[in-house]
Amino acid sequence: MKKHLLIALMIVSLAMSTALFAAGSKESASAKEVYFLNFKPEIADVYESKIAPAFEAETGIKLKVVTAASGTYAQTLKSEIAKSNPPVIFQTNGPVGLKESKGYTADLTNTGFYKILSDKSMALTDEGKVLAIPYAVEGYGIIYNDAIMRKYFALPSKAVSITSADEIRNFATLKAVVEDMTKHKSELGIQGVFASTSLSAGNQWRWQTHLVNVPLHFELRDANVPAGSKVPEIKFTYSANMKNIWDLYLNNSTTAVGLLGSKSVDDSMAEFALGQAAMVQNGNWGASQILGVKGNKVADADIKFLPIYTGIAGEENSGLNVGTENYLCINSNASVEQQAMADQFLTWLFSSETGKQFVKNDLMFITPFNTFKDNELPTDPLAKEVIRWMNQPGVNSVPWAFSVIPSEEWKNQFGAALAEYSVGRSTWAQVEKVAVDAWKTEFDLTN
Amino acid sequence: MQKSIQKYFVLFALPGLLCFAIAFLVPMVMGVVLSFFKFSTVTDGTFIALENYRRIFINDDFTSALWFTVQFTIVSVITINMGAFFLSLLLTREVKGTNLFRTIFFMPNLIGGIVLGWIWQVIINGVLLKSGVTIVSDPKYGFWGLIVLMNWQNIGYMMVIYIAGIQNIPHDLIEAAQIDGAGKLTMLKSVILPSIMPAITICSFLTLTNGFKLFDQNLALTAGDPGKQTEMLALNIFNTFYGRSGFEGVGQAKAVLFTILVAIIALTQLRLTRSKEVEA
């Protein structure tokens, strides 16, 4: 009898404890909380330690920030969105990414967040509904360390006639300067002109997406393809230009070609920050990776941008690659209340005084919102450079054409082909073949 | 006693059954069902019958991953079992410090696959640095890297099983063999090996299925690079499911095929080695 009592007691206590747990989790879900799935690991800290507490202090709404590890956003979103407490705010990278998440994207037409967008045409729409709003305009090119460049131009034995990095306005000049710098490596105190061409898994996006944008843009321009339209196949007309710059990167690098497979973007940025390399291809989002590196040796004033020159006719007039791949969406499956809180957070972040300070000083975004005055633009050296290039008369920014790339798989295959070519296991003709063939198959598969 | 066990069977089995159902049975059934659907999140989808299964073979990803996995498994099953058996023979002889060595050999097994992958990546890249290449420069480095890693991790574990098998051989059997004048080789061939057949069955089953299911180590060591050439089945399924939009169902279909394949191979192997087991 006693035993029975014991068992009965145990069952009751077990049942009670589960009931307690259940009640506990329910409570936390219904509290005022907005779940934001962040895309950028480099600024995850800012959201977690600065913005979330400030927002909670001002509005009483808790901001839950989860950051997907580099290169895993799509898969993280996919599994998070199926959970019972899914992200309310998430990111999409453009029309191709949006297509994937259309099923659960809310219409933002009547939100405060949409109202502050200065150029409404920048938002992504579908059948009259506003589905995604850009929050940061970014630019990329070749970042260079002007101190090293000045040192080079002061060398008596330099082989070029120009006297400053500002005068590099085409590929021929760039190549002459870079190759001559490589010859004077030891005098300049660098290990290579370019930081490592990172080719390790998940670190190829600077090439398979960003670098290929240059030949891609010019090809689409020649063919008069309007922005945002579908591109069923490419010819890779400017393949030779891509090869120009790619070979230049490889042959004048801090790292031997065979070892590039182990290098990450972080490695490259660190090499630049430590003064081991004079140039690195990246965008203004990399500012924190230069300024934040321990032992950073580059003075803010020396961090400058150069467009990616590849030897295409008329490239003197083209500037940095400027565009956006950062759009925010709100989950339509979240409760109305949560959607409203999400809108409240985004509007707060990009229009309130506190929010704007974070955007300007910590997130360092160049935003497309009308709430920012000219003196509220970010002050980090790279963002300033992007703005300078955008406003340079006679220079047109190269828009981000890579949003027409049919799928991530194309990027992966192209990246793998570049890697194979780099270590000498295949020829450039094979890279071209992969680019053209994979584009066609991927387009057919995804459309 | 018997009666009360029966009475409370349900009560005691319930937690286990519940966990099994939640963590295994339900996902598995869902998985099979989902393989016939086109979906982007696992909670909604449209029925497309066998389309996903057809799409598995639109490119040779899956078959090349399968081939790589088969090669890897064959080599690793042989090397791990030979290594483990050899070590167990050494460590059942009466020499000093056997316990210490058993512990040391077992220890790598306590480290998780991802961590091991990273550690070995650093080690192998360090060695390859001398010739100016990395583990992802050539698929054969990745292949042998994986073999070394798996051997290092699994030999200790299999060794323990073999040791238990060897220690269970009745002493009188060995003595009788010795008196009959059996040499070392005969002893090994006619006494030890037949008596530890159950251990061989278990070890080859474990190494075989481990080889086919390998994921963490593959992901951490090479992540399939260069260009998917060292991608094994499990990683290929993962990449299809998570890495390609619109291919979730295909990934699921691959997973179903994968399950069937592993089950067939493992069952065949069990039957084959079981038939060789003897009662001592």
XYZ file of C-alpha atoms in Angstrom:
727
model
C 0.000 0.000 0.000
C 2.754 2.346 0.949
C 4.444 1.675 -2.365
C 1.309 2.552 -4.226
C 1.067 5.796 -2.381
C 4.660 6.603 -3.241
C 4.074 5.917 -6.911
C 0.901 7.942 -6.917
C 2.733 10.820 -5.273
C 5.518 10.628 -7.816
C 3.104 10.694 -10.695
C 1.271 13.658 -9.260
C 4.482 15.589 -8.711
C 5.676 14.724 -12.197
C 2.421 15.890 -13.688
C 2.580 19.092 -11.692
C 6.103 19.850 -12.690
C 5.307 19.422 -16.375
C 2.309 21.668 -15.938
C 4.605 24.209 -14.327
C 7.108 24.019 -17.153
C 4.363 24.361 -19.689
C 2.947 27.394 -17.915
C 6.417 28.888 -17.675
C 7.178 28.638 -21.350
C 3.793 29.985 -22.301
C 4.329 33.049 -20.204
C 7.635 33.930 -21.823
C 6.129 33.578 -25.276
C 3.279 35.957 -24.577
C 5.501 38.605 -22.968
C 6.232 41.666 -25.050
C 9.028 40.364 -27.156
C 10.177 40.754 -30.712
C 12.383 38.102 -32.209
C 14.878 39.423 -34.736
C 16.969 36.991 -36.747
C 20.100 38.967 -37.539
C 22.108 38.377 -40.697
C 25.407 40.045 -39.934
C 27.650 38.311 -37.409
C 30.095 41.231 -37.457
C 27.555 43.509 -35.801
C 25.701 40.955 -33.687
C 27.285 42.387 -30.560
C 25.873 45.830 -31.187
C 22.345 44.483 -31.371
C 22.683 42.327 -28.316
C 24.602 44.527 -25.935
C 23.577 48.024 -27.004
C 20.423 48.259 -29.067
C 18.291 45.634 -27.328
C 18.767 47.065 -23.812
C 18.160 50.635 -25.016
C 15.004 49.652 -26.857
C 13.704 47.757 -23.864
C 14.444 50.689 -21.601
C 12.491 53.080 -23.821
C 9.531 50.944 -24.790
C 9.419 47.958 -22.459
C 9.577 45.606 -25.414
C 12.196 42.929 -25.265
C 14.265 42.425 -28.375
C 15.442 38.879 -28.841
C 18.349 38.808 -31.241
C 19.618 35.603 -32.743
C 22.446 35.731 -35.244
C 23.004 33.079 -37.857
C 26.592 31.981 -38.255
C 28.378 33.293 -41.315
C 26.975 31.796 -44.488
C 24.156 29.906 -42.805
C 21.364 32.479 -42.782
C 19.061 30.718 -45.214
C 19.196 27.431 -43.345
C 18.848 29.047 -39.931
C 15.826 30.990 -41.115
C 14.340 27.861 -42.589
C 14.462 25.948 -39.338
C 13.639 28.903 -37.078
C 10.565 29.878 -39.079
C 9.022 26.457 -38.590
C 9.255 26.718 -34.802
C 6.364 27.684 -32.582
C 7.997 30.984 -31.668
C 9.403 32.044 -35.035
C 11.387 35.191 -35.867
C 9.201 38.228 -36.431
C 11.830 40.275 -38.235
C 14.070 38.555 -40.720
C 16.307 39.458 -43.589
C 16.225 38.684 -47.259
C 18.970 39.279 -49.783
C 16.937 40.382 -52.765
C 14.342 39.140 -55.249
C 15.778 35.618 -55.403
C 15.831 35.196 -51.641
C 12.409 36.758 -51.294
C 10.856 34.247 -53.631
C 11.780 31.563 -51.134
C 10.139 33.257 -48.163
C 7.158 34.823 -49.927
C 4.789 32.442 -48.167
C 5.286 34.111 -44.829
C 6.170 37.704 -45.654
C 3.827 40.428 -44.430
C 2.659 43.415 -46.482
C 4.537 46.449 -45.182
C 2.652 49.145 -47.131
C 1.027 50.665 -44.071
C 3.961 50.447 -41.710
C 5.851 53.354 -40.239
C 9.034 51.693 -41.399
C 7.988 51.955 -45.055
C 6.981 55.578 -44.642
C 10.513 56.658 -43.732
C 12.082 55.043 -46.795
C 13.179 57.914 -49.024
C 13.117 56.187 -52.389
C 10.066 53.940 -52.344
C 11.177 52.182 -55.519
C 14.001 50.552 -53.593
C 11.580 48.322 -51.690
C 10.844 44.867 -53.062
C 7.244 44.425 -54.072
C 5.068 41.629 -55.304
C 1.596 42.051 -56.760
C 1.253 45.535 -55.321
C 2.384 44.501 -51.869
C 5.539 45.856 -50.257
C 7.343 42.832 -48.906
C 10.888 43.895 -48.114
C 12.520 47.201 -47.265
C 16.251 47.903 -47.658
C 17.981 49.235 -44.585
C 21.545 49.749 -45.649
C 23.246 50.774 -48.828
C 26.666 49.280 -49.137
C 29.604 49.687 -51.390
C 32.602 47.562 -52.096
C 35.778 47.791 -54.053
C 39.438 47.459 -53.290
C 40.283 48.879 -49.892
C 43.814 50.198 -49.743
C 46.140 51.465 -47.078
C 47.228 54.892 -48.240
C 50.218 54.984 -45.911
C 51.768 52.016 -47.720
C 50.834 53.503 -51.073
C 52.529 56.813 -50.192
C 55.583 54.903 -49.112
C 55.621 53.145 -52.451
C 55.164 56.301 -54.496
C 58.034 57.872 -52.588
C 60.400 55.098 -53.639
C 63.074 56.389 -56.004
C 63.147 53.082 -57.845
C 59.432 52.816 -58.614
C 58.625 51.856 -62.166
C 55.451 53.869 -62.700
C 55.088 57.540 -63.513
C 52.068 58.332 -61.381
C 52.569 59.735 -57.902
C 49.491 58.808 -55.881
C 46.891 56.097 -55.568
C 44.222 58.581 -56.684
C 45.686 58.397 -60.137
C 44.969 54.706 -60.516
C 41.958 54.882 -62.813
C 42.178 51.723 -64.881
C 43.384 48.163 -64.785
C 46.605 48.751 -66.687
C 47.782 51.275 -64.111
C 46.602 49.131 -61.228
C 48.481 46.136 -62.597
C 51.668 48.121 -63.153
C 51.549 49.542 -59.648
C 50.680 46.257 -57.954
C 53.330 44.243 -59.764
C 55.970 46.831 -59.072
C 54.923 46.929 -55.420
C 55.377 43.175 -55.238
C 58.954 43.652 -56.403
C 59.516 46.140 -53.595
C 57.708 44.062 -50.985
C 60.477 44.073 -48.425
C 61.128 47.804 -48.723
C 57.448 48.459 -48.127
C 57.347 46.086 -45.181
C 54.444 44.056 -46.523
C 54.019 40.356 -47.148
C 52.007 40.904 -50.295
C 50.058 43.640 -52.029
C 46.714 41.907 -51.726
C 45.456 40.221 -48.592
C 44.748 36.483 -48.943
C 42.194 35.523 -51.537
C 40.097 33.613 -49.012
C 38.879 30.340 -50.479
C 37.908 28.266 -47.461
C 34.371 26.948 -47.162
C 31.872 29.765 -46.585
C 34.464 32.435 -47.356
C 34.258 32.625 -51.112
C 31.505 35.221 -51.339
C 33.928 38.037 -52.048
C 34.630 36.373 -55.393
C 31.693 34.233 -56.414
C 29.240 37.047 -55.706
C 31.051 40.359 -55.412
C 33.903 40.135 -57.879
C 31.826 38.451 -60.542
C 29.412 41.354 -60.272
C 31.749 43.504 -62.351
C 31.799 41.358 -65.515
C 28.166 40.461 -64.939
C 27.034 44.059 -64.729
C 28.824 45.057 -67.910
C 27.461 42.074 -69.794
C 23.907 42.881 -68.756
C 24.490 46.550 -69.584
C 25.644 45.665 -73.094
C 22.595 43.469 -73.577
C 20.296 46.217 -72.239
C 18.760 43.927 -69.651
C 16.578 46.049 -67.392
C 17.250 45.790 -63.652
C 15.292 43.136 -61.833
C 14.430 41.050 -64.874
C 15.184 37.378 -65.199
C 18.334 36.280 -66.971
C 17.990 32.736 -68.332
C 21.563 32.504 -69.569
C 24.826 34.387 -69.688
C 27.702 34.351 -72.128
C 30.315 35.551 -69.643
C 31.538 38.035 -72.255
C 33.891 39.759 -69.835
C 35.440 36.557 -68.605
C 38.917 37.684 -69.653
C 38.527 40.776 -67.472
C 37.607 38.694 -64.497
C 40.689 36.582 -65.153
C 42.808 39.764 -65.268
C 41.938 40.846 -61.777
C 41.779 37.310 -60.389
C 45.305 36.508 -61.543
C 46.479 39.822 -60.159
C 44.994 38.962 -56.766
C 46.564 35.510 -56.755
C 50.014 36.433 -57.970
C 50.514 39.391 -55.671
C 49.073 37.951 -52.526
C 50.366 37.631 -48.985
C 49.709 33.905 -49.204
C 51.007 31.251 -51.571
C 48.323 30.073 -53.976
C 48.223 26.520 -52.615
C 47.396 27.695 -49.111
C 44.437 29.900 -49.975
C 42.007 27.087 -49.248
C 42.577 27.552 -45.545
C 42.097 31.329 -45.472
C 38.953 33.051 -44.299
C 37.695 36.575 -44.837
C 38.662 37.331 -41.243
C 42.239 36.335 -42.020
C 42.336 38.682 -44.987
C 40.904 41.580 -43.044
C 43.338 40.984 -40.209
C 46.270 40.984 -42.639
C 45.115 44.347 -43.901
C 44.568 45.752 -40.427
C 48.007 44.616 -39.321
C 49.662 46.276 -42.284
C 50.826 43.017 -43.842
C 48.897 43.762 -47.021
C 48.265 47.014 -48.836
C 44.962 46.127 -50.450
C 41.960 43.933 -49.835
C 38.739 43.565 -51.746
C 35.802 44.121 -49.444
C 33.003 46.509 -48.619
C 32.300 49.218 -46.088
C 30.799 46.620 -43.733
C 34.365 45.478 -43.139
C 35.217 48.702 -41.287
C 34.618 47.115 -37.922
C 36.879 44.247 -38.917
C 39.728 46.658 -39.552
C 39.170 49.124 -36.732
C 38.327 46.394 -34.255
C 41.371 44.200 -34.830
C 43.736 44.098 -31.904
C 46.973 45.720 -32.900
C 45.377 47.548 -35.829
C 48.127 49.504 -37.535
C 46.117 51.375 -40.143
C 45.221 54.964 -39.398
C 41.582 55.825 -40.117
C 42.615 58.542 -42.527
C 44.639 56.067 -44.569
C 41.787 53.656 -45.290
C 40.666 54.385 -48.818
C 38.631 52.783 -51.565
C 39.518 52.025 -55.150
C 37.003 50.657 -57.670
C 37.623 47.139 -58.944
C 39.270 47.714 -62.309
C 39.344 44.782 -64.681
C 40.347 46.295 -67.989
C 36.877 46.939 -69.420
C 36.773 49.867 -71.855
C 35.534 53.033 -70.195
C 36.136 51.804 -66.688
C 37.704 55.165 -65.774
C 34.152 56.370 -65.309
C 32.914 53.607 -63.099
C 33.066 53.755 -59.353
C 32.533 51.389 -56.493
C 29.978 48.607 -56.560
C 27.095 50.177 -54.697
C 23.807 48.564 -53.886
C 22.025 46.646 -51.252
C 21.526 43.036 -50.390
C 19.970 43.826 -47.072
C 16.232 43.931 -46.874
C 14.098 43.399 -43.829
C 10.835 41.529 -43.819
C 8.197 40.922 -41.192
C 6.795 37.446 -40.648
C 3.116 37.398 -41.596
C 2.528 34.323 -39.442
C 3.411 36.230 -36.277
C 0.542 37.694 -34.282
C -0.757 41.126 -35.276
C 0.536 42.460 -32.000
C 4.031 41.127 -32.658
C 4.038 42.507 -36.174
C 3.122 45.917 -34.793
C 5.946 45.683 -32.256
C 8.359 44.711 -35.017
C 7.348 47.783 -36.990
C 7.715 49.857 -33.839
C 11.244 48.572 -33.321
C 12.377 49.173 -36.896
C 10.862 52.634 -36.999
C 12.459 53.386 -33.646
C 15.871 52.171 -34.754
C 15.929 54.245 -37.919
C 14.113 57.392 -36.808
C 14.463 58.012 -33.066
C 17.466 59.959 -31.820
C 18.755 57.017 -29.768
C 18.247 54.584 -32.605
C 19.924 56.788 -35.157
C 22.981 57.182 -32.951
C 23.384 53.402 -32.913
C 22.909 53.182 -36.662
C 25.466 55.891 -37.281
C 28.118 55.027 -34.727
C 27.839 51.322 -34.086
C 26.111 49.667 -37.004
C 27.760 52.127 -39.412
C 25.021 51.789 -42.019
C 24.548 54.164 -44.896
C 20.769 54.126 -44.755
C 18.162 54.876 -47.405
C 15.832 56.612 -44.930
C 14.662 60.228 -44.966
C 15.097 60.497 -41.218
C 18.860 60.843 -41.524
C 20.268 64.273 -42.208
C 23.559 64.792 -44.011
C 25.440 65.213 -40.754
C 24.053 61.940 -39.492
C 25.787 59.740 -41.997
C 28.219 57.230 -40.601
C 31.665 58.533 -39.855
C 33.753 55.426 -40.271
C 36.401 55.807 -42.977
C 34.944 53.267 -45.388
C 31.398 54.576 -45.289
C 32.754 58.063 -45.877
C 34.700 56.751 -48.851
C 31.601 55.090 -50.293
C 29.715 58.366 -50.013
C 32.651 60.239 -51.568
C 32.746 57.883 -54.562
C 28.974 58.008 -54.977
C 29.108 61.791 -55.188
C 32.116 62.044 -57.456
C 31.117 63.857 -60.668
C 31.480 61.846 -63.857
C 31.697 58.565 -62.006
C 28.860 56.057 -62.051
C 28.606 53.464 -59.361
C 28.464 49.884 -60.568
C 25.090 48.566 -59.399
C 24.743 45.168 -57.768
C 23.812 42.967 -60.672
C 24.453 39.774 -58.757
C 20.893 39.643 -57.503
C 20.029 38.065 -60.875
C 22.231 35.051 -60.144
C 19.755 32.171 -60.344
C 20.699 30.351 -57.136
C 23.182 29.925 -54.330
C 24.201 26.703 -55.993
C 25.515 28.630 -58.989
C 27.676 30.696 -56.670
C 28.983 27.559 -54.994
C 29.826 25.869 -58.248
C 31.455 28.985 -59.613
C 33.424 29.452 -56.396
C 34.596 25.850 -56.531
C 35.656 26.327 -60.149
C 37.647 29.427 -59.203
C 39.325 27.493 -56.402
C 40.224 24.622 -58.724
C 41.662 27.071 -61.229
C 43.655 28.814 -58.507
C 45.479 25.718 -57.360
C 46.152 24.781 -60.969
C 43.848 21.788 -61.134
C 41.840 23.216 -64.006
C 42.051 25.889 -66.656
C 40.249 29.193 -67.005
C 38.250 27.710 -69.881
C 36.706 25.334 -67.356
C 35.772 28.224 -65.094
C 34.007 29.845 -68.034
C 32.250 26.614 -68.866
C 30.993 26.180 -65.306
C 29.795 29.782 -65.177
C 27.796 29.473 -68.388
C 26.514 25.895 -68.044
C 25.641 26.025 -64.377
C 23.756 29.273 -64.948
C 21.558 27.634 -67.528
C 20.848 24.485 -65.516
C 20.262 26.413 -62.310
C 17.936 28.850 -64.039
C 15.917 25.992 -65.488
C 15.757 24.272 -62.134
C 14.655 27.272 -60.159
C 12.180 28.841 -62.560
C 6.449 -9.738 -8.511
C 5.814 -10.845 -12.065
C 2.323 -9.496 -11.822
C 3.286 -6.102 -10.563
C 5.895 -5.762 -13.273
C 3.218 -6.376 -15.824
C 0.962 -3.949 -14.051
C 3.453 -1.136 -14.079
C 5.028 -1.953 -17.403
C 3.260 0.859 -19.151
C 4.157 3.350 -16.459
C 7.838 2.554 -16.572
C 8.086 2.178 -20.303
C 6.151 5.358 -20.970
C 8.933 7.942 -20.578
C 11.230 5.931 -22.803
C 8.556 5.276 -25.373
C 7.555 8.905 -25.350
C 11.106 10.084 -25.945
C 11.540 7.496 -28.656
C 8.344 8.618 -30.327
C 9.115 12.332 -30.116
C 12.749 12.179 -31.081
C 12.700 9.306 -33.504
C 9.443 7.805 -34.635
C 7.473 10.958 -35.395
C 10.303 12.733 -37.267
C 10.974 9.589 -39.248
C 7.379 9.140 -40.340
C 7.149 12.871 -41.067
C 10.349 12.623 -43.058
C 9.084 9.828 -45.237
C 5.807 11.630 -45.817
C 7.581 14.922 -46.584
C 9.707 13.260 -49.247
C 6.598 13.166 -51.424
C 5.920 16.872 -50.970
C 7.335 20.110 -52.251
C 7.849 22.382 -49.254
C 9.982 25.179 -47.860
C 9.095 24.888 -44.188
C 8.270 21.481 -42.763
C 4.769 22.521 -41.830
C 3.327 23.245 -45.266
C 3.748 21.598 -48.616
C 2.102 20.353 -51.776
C 1.950 16.723 -52.788
C 4.085 15.934 -55.835
C 4.365 12.140 -55.581
C 7.734 10.845 -56.820
C 9.005 14.086 -58.373
C 11.545 14.593 -55.565
C 12.982 11.149 -56.172
C 13.360 11.901 -59.858
C 15.121 15.176 -59.102
C 17.755 13.412 -57.018
C 19.351 12.262 -60.234
C 19.210 15.465 -62.296
C 22.886 15.834 -61.488
C 25.498 13.441 -60.222
C 25.894 14.972 -56.740
C 24.236 12.115 -54.994
C 25.891 9.312 -56.917
C 29.353 10.812 -56.563
C 28.779 11.331 -52.835
C 27.615 7.730 -52.637
C 30.719 6.494 -54.419
C 32.998 8.552 -52.192
C 31.190 7.231 -49.125
C 31.474 3.623 -50.265
C 35.207 3.987 -50.877
C 35.654 5.671 -47.528
C 33.644 3.044 -45.692
C 35.482 0.096 -47.200
C 38.888 1.515 -46.328
C 37.873 2.681 -42.869
C 36.164 -0.581 -41.878
C 39.284 -2.534 -42.768
C 41.816 -0.169 -41.183
C 39.844 0.500 -38.000
C 39.130 -3.149 -37.304
C 42.641 -4.317 -38.079
C 44.116 -1.550 -35.947
C 41.733 -2.145 -33.075
C 42.284 -5.902 -33.137
C 46.028 -5.505 -33.235
C 45.981 -3.120 -30.268
C 43.682 -5.392 -28.303
C 46.073 -8.291 -28.861
C 48.928 -6.164 -27.565
C 47.011 -4.895 -24.572
C 45.735 -8.266 -23.392
C 49.252 -9.553 -22.898
C 50.425 -9.303 -19.392
C 52.677 -6.302 -19.550
C 52.863 -3.301 -17.281
C 50.742 -0.270 -17.974
C 48.088 -1.915 -20.126
C 45.326 -0.101 -18.294
C 46.992 3.229 -18.856
C 47.367 2.526 -22.570
C 43.794 1.301 -22.868
C 42.618 4.574 -21.378
C 44.841 6.630 -23.643
C 43.712 4.819 -26.766
C 40.098 5.175 -25.744
C 40.266 8.877 -25.027
C 39.971 10.331 -28.579
C 36.531 8.770 -28.666
C 35.385 11.144 -25.954
C 35.953 14.190 -28.141
C 33.117 15.295 -30.399
C 33.350 14.921 -34.156
C 33.299 18.629 -34.953
C 36.140 19.366 -32.555
C 38.145 16.445 -33.901
C 37.556 17.680 -37.409
C 38.933 21.103 -36.586
C 41.900 19.702 -34.695
C 42.850 17.397 -37.539
C 42.315 20.115 -40.086
C 44.903 22.218 -38.276
C 47.293 19.288 -37.926
C 46.970 18.157 -41.536
C 47.214 21.686 -42.895
C 50.294 22.120 -40.747
C 51.902 19.060 -42.279
C 50.843 19.939 -45.825
C 52.185 23.476 -45.357
C 55.641 22.135 -46.146
C 54.537 21.276 -49.667
C 52.550 24.490 -50.023
C 49.078 22.984 -50.214
C 46.085 22.558 -47.920
C 43.714 19.723 -47.248
C 41.216 21.135 -49.726
C 43.734 21.445 -52.557
C 43.108 17.902 -53.687
C 40.278 15.495 -52.830
C 42.726 12.708 -52.035
C 44.107 14.692 -49.084
C 40.574 15.032 -47.791
C 39.934 11.330 -48.244
C 43.027 10.176 -46.388
C 42.553 12.910 -43.807
C 39.125 11.504 -43.038
C 40.535 7.986 -42.813
C 43.238 9.063 -40.379
C 40.732 10.997 -38.313
C 38.249 8.144 -38.109
C 40.960 5.661 -37.232
C 42.233 7.888 -34.508
C 38.775 8.338 -33.087
C 37.370 4.833 -33.421
C 40.248 2.434 -32.915
C 40.154 2.923 -29.156
C 36.461 2.202 -28.935
C 36.591 -0.921 -31.065
C 39.698 -2.001 -29.167
C 37.719 -2.079 -25.934
C 35.145 -4.367 -27.504
C 37.847 -6.677 -28.852
C 39.605 -6.728 -25.489
C 36.380 -7.783 -23.808
C 35.999 -10.506 -26.418
C 39.536 -11.788 -25.939
C 39.257 -11.765 -22.171
C 36.087 -13.797 -22.396
C 37.810 -16.672 -24.116
C 37.803 -19.490 -21.550
C 41.223 -20.090 -20.097
C 40.956 -23.857 -20.403
C 40.386 -23.530 -24.116
C 43.627 -21.627 -24.532
C 45.466 -24.005 -22.240
C 44.143 -27.005 -24.134
C 45.291 -25.470 -27.396
C 48.720 -24.777 -25.947
C 49.033 -28.355 -24.702
C 48.023 -29.570 -28.125
C 51.009 -27.640 -29.407
C 49.297 -24.780 -31.197
C 51.715 -22.078 -32.343
C 50.950 -18.401 -32.113
C 49.516 -18.224 -35.599
C 47.357 -21.301 -35.202
C 46.151 -19.976 -31.868
C 45.132 -16.732 -33.498
C 43.477 -18.388 -36.454
C 41.738 -21.321 -34.807
C 41.103 -20.200 -31.238
C 41.033 -16.433 -30.819
C 39.363 -15.368 -34.055
C 36.468 -17.870 -33.934
C 35.858 -17.114 -30.267
C 35.621 -13.368 -30.745
C 33.311 -13.535 -33.759
C 30.531 -11.768 -31.789
C 32.905 -8.852 -31.148
C 33.853 -8.805 -34.819
C 30.179 -8.711 -35.732
C 29.539 -5.755 -33.479
C 32.662 -3.860 -34.456
C 32.189 -4.293 -38.160
C 28.553 -3.303 -37.814
C 29.496 -0.176 -35.887
C 32.313 0.865 -38.191
C 30.247 0.168 -41.274
C 27.282 2.240 -40.182
C 29.549 4.933 -38.731
C 31.272 5.178 -42.076
C 28.035 5.589 -43.944
C 26.518 8.026 -41.484
C 29.627 10.162 -41.096
C 28.715 13.829 -40.893
C 30.410 16.034 -38.269
C 33.932 14.993 -39.111
C 33.279 15.488 -42.801
C 31.758 18.899 -42.228
C 34.539 20.139 -39.991
C 37.486 18.657 -41.852
C 36.759 19.597 -45.468
C 33.091 20.619 -45.685
C 33.033 18.731 -48.974
C 35.723 20.894 -50.570
C 37.210 21.036 -53.132
C 33.937 21.516 -54.955
C 31.906 18.722 -53.318
C 34.543 16.152 -54.187
C 34.893 15.036 -50.578
C 31.225 15.372 -49.780
C 29.772 12.255 -48.189
C 26.158 11.156 -48.258
C 24.998 12.688 -44.989
C 26.622 16.025 -45.781
C 25.204 15.949 -49.288
C 21.718 15.448 -47.865
C 22.235 18.281 -45.395
C 23.500 20.626 -48.111
C 20.640 19.748 -50.409
C 18.076 20.347 -47.721
C 19.488 23.530 -46.269
C 21.737 24.894 -48.975
C 19.476 24.911 -52.010
C 16.209 26.738 -52.025
C 13.463 24.663 -53.554
C 15.333 21.418 -52.919
C 14.107 20.646 -49.410
C 11.937 17.803 -50.679
C 14.790 16.412 -52.724
C 16.998 16.410 -49.637
C 14.263 14.570 -47.802
C 13.936 12.012 -50.576
C 17.695 11.488 -50.491
C 17.466 10.917 -46.749
C 14.834 8.230 -47.242
C 16.941 6.464 -49.861
C 19.925 6.787 -47.572
C 18.083 5.153 -44.673
C 16.987 2.239 -46.814
C 20.476 1.803 -48.211
C 22.188 1.796 -44.815
C 19.599 -0.600 -43.428
C 20.098 -3.068 -46.277
C 23.871 -2.985 -46.047
C 23.965 -3.251 -42.278
C 21.480 -6.131 -42.182
C 23.340 -8.036 -44.859
C 26.581 -7.586 -42.998
C 25.003 -8.710 -39.721
C 23.683 -11.851 -41.334
C 27.025 -12.645 -42.948
C 29.135 -12.299 -39.805
C 26.508 -13.835 -37.527
C 26.674 -17.034 -39.551
C 30.369 -17.311 -38.653
C 29.849 -16.987 -34.909
C 30.517 -20.120 -32.844
C 29.671 -21.127 -29.338
C 32.820 -21.666 -27.339
